[in-house]
Coordinates of C-alpha atoms in Angstrom, one line a residue:
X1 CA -0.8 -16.2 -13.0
X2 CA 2.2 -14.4 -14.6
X3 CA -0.2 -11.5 -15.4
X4 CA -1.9 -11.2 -12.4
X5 CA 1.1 -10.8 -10.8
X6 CA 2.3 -7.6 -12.5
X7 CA -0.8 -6.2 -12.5
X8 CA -1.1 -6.3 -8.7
X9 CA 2.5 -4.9 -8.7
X10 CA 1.6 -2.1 -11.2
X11 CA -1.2 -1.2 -8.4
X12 CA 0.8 -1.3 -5.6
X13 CA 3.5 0.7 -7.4
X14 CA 0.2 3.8 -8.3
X15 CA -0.6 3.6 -4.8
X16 CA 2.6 3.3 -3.1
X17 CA 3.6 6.7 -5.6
X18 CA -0.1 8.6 -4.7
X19 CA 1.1 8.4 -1.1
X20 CA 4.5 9.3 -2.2
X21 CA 3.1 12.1 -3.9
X22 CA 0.6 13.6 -1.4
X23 CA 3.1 13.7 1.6
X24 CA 5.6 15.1 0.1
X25 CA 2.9 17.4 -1.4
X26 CA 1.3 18.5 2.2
X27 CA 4.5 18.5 4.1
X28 CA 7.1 19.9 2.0
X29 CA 5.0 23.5 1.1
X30 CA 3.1 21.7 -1.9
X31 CA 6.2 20.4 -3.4
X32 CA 7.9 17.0 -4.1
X33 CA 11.4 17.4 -4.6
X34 CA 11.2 17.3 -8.1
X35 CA 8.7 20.6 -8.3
X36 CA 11.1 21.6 -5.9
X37 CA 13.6 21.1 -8.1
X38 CA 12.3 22.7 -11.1
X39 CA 10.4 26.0 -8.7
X40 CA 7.0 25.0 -9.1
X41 CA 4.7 24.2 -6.2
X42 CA 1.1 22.9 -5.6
X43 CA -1.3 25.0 -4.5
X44 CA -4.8 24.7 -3.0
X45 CA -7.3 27.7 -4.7
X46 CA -10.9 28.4 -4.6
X47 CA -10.5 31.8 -7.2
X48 CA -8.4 33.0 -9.9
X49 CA -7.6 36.9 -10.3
X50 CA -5.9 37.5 -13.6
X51 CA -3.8 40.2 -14.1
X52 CA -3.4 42.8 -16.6
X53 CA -0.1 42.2 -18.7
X54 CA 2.4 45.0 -18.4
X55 CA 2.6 47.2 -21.7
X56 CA 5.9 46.2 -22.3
X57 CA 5.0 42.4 -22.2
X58 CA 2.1 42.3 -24.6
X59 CA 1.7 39.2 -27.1
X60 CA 3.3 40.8 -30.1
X61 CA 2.8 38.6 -33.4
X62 CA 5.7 37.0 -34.6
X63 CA 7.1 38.0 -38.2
X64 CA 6.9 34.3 -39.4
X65 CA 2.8 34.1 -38.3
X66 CA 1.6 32.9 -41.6
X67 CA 3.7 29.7 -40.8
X68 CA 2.4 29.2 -37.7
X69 CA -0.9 29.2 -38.3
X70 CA -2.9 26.6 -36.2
X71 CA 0.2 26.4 -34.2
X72 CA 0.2 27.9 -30.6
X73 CA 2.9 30.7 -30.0
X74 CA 5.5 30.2 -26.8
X75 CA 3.4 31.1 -23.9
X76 CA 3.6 34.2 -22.1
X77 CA 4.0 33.6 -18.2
X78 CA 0.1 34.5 -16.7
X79 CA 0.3 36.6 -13.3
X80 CA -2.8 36.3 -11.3
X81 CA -4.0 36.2 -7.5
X82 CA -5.1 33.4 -6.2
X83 CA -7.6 32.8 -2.9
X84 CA -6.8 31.4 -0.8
X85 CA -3.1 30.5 -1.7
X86 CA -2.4 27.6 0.8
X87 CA -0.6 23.8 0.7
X88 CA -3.3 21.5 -0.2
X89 CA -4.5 18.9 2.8
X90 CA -3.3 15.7 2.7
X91 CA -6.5 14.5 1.4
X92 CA -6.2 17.0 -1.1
X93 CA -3.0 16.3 -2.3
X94 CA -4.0 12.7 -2.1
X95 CA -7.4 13.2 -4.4
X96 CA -5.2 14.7 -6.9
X97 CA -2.8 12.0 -6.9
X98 CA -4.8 9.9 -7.1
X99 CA -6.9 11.0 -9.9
X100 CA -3.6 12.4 -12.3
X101 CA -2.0 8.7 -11.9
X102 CA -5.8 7.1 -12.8
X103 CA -6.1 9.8 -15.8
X104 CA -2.8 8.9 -16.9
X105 CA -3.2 5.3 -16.7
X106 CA -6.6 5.0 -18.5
X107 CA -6.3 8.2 -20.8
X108 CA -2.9 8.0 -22.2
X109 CA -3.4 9.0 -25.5
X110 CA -5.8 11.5 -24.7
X111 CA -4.3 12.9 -21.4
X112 CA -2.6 15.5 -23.2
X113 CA -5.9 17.3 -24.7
X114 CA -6.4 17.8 -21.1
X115 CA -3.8 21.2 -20.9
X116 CA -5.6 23.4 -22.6
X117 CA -8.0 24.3 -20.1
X118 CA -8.3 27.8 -19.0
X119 CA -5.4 29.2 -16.4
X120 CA -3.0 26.1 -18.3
X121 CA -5.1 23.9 -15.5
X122 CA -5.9 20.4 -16.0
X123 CA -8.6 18.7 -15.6
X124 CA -7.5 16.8 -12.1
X125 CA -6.4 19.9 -10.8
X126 CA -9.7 21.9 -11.6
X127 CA -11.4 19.1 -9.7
X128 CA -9.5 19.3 -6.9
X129 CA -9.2 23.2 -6.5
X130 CA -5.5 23.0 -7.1
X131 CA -3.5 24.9 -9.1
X132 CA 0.5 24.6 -10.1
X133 CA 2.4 27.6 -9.7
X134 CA 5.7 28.9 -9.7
X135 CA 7.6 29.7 -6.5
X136 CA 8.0 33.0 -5.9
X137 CA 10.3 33.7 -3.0
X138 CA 9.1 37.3 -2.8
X139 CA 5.0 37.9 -3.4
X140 CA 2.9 40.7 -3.2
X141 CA 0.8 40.3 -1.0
X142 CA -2.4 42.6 -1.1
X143 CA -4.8 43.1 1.3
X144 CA -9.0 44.3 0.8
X145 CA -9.0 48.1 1.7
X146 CA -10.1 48.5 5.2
X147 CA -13.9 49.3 5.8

């Protein structure tokens, strides 16, 4: 009886923190206060533009790459336009939830194979057309060339 107890409060708990998640995610521009926190926002996207690096930031090998072979190098931040670039629904953001929590539940060990698809997306996010971005309080935005 013990048991059955906590395991009906661990699902009320996943719920109670997908709903958590999602309003805060379709109200609050796509951030909970902890993205918020950190600059990083969710966003809704049906296609991916990456962008050439500038010359000046191209991945340059480290002198130490012998000793780091099989070992990824830091990241380089990946600029890219994405379409169409709005706050995920509330369904959306509840999908996603909703699916993260259930990966991270059931998955553990292996939920963290699952960043290294391409554009750093994973693989909850690529089935709900979302993508996690940083916050950029001044974009470019660009426009198709008039016909």
């Amino acid at each position: 009886a013990f048991s059955s107890d906590l395991l009906m409060l661990e699902l009320l708990t996943k719920i109670i923190v997908c709903f958590y998640e999602a309003i805060w995610t379709a109200a609050y521009n796509g951030a909970t206060p902890g993205k918020a926190a950190m600059k990083i926002r969710i966003q809704y996207v049906e296609a991916i533009y990456p962008l050439p690096l500038p010359a000046d930031m191209q991945p340059q090998p480290p002198p130490f790459a012998r000793q780091l072979q099989g070992f990824q190098a830091q990241r380089i931040p990946i600029s890219a336009l994405i379409f169409p670039n709005e706050v995920p629904t509330f369904q959306r953001a509840f999908m996603r939830a909703v699916s993260k929590n259930l990966i991270m539940t059931l998955f553990f060990p292996m939920c963290f194979i699952m960043i290294f698809f391409k554009n750093n997306r994973t693989a909850y996010d690529i089935a709900t057309k979302t993508i996690v971005v940083e916050s950029n309080p001044n974009p470019t935005l660009r426009h198709p060339p008039p016909q």
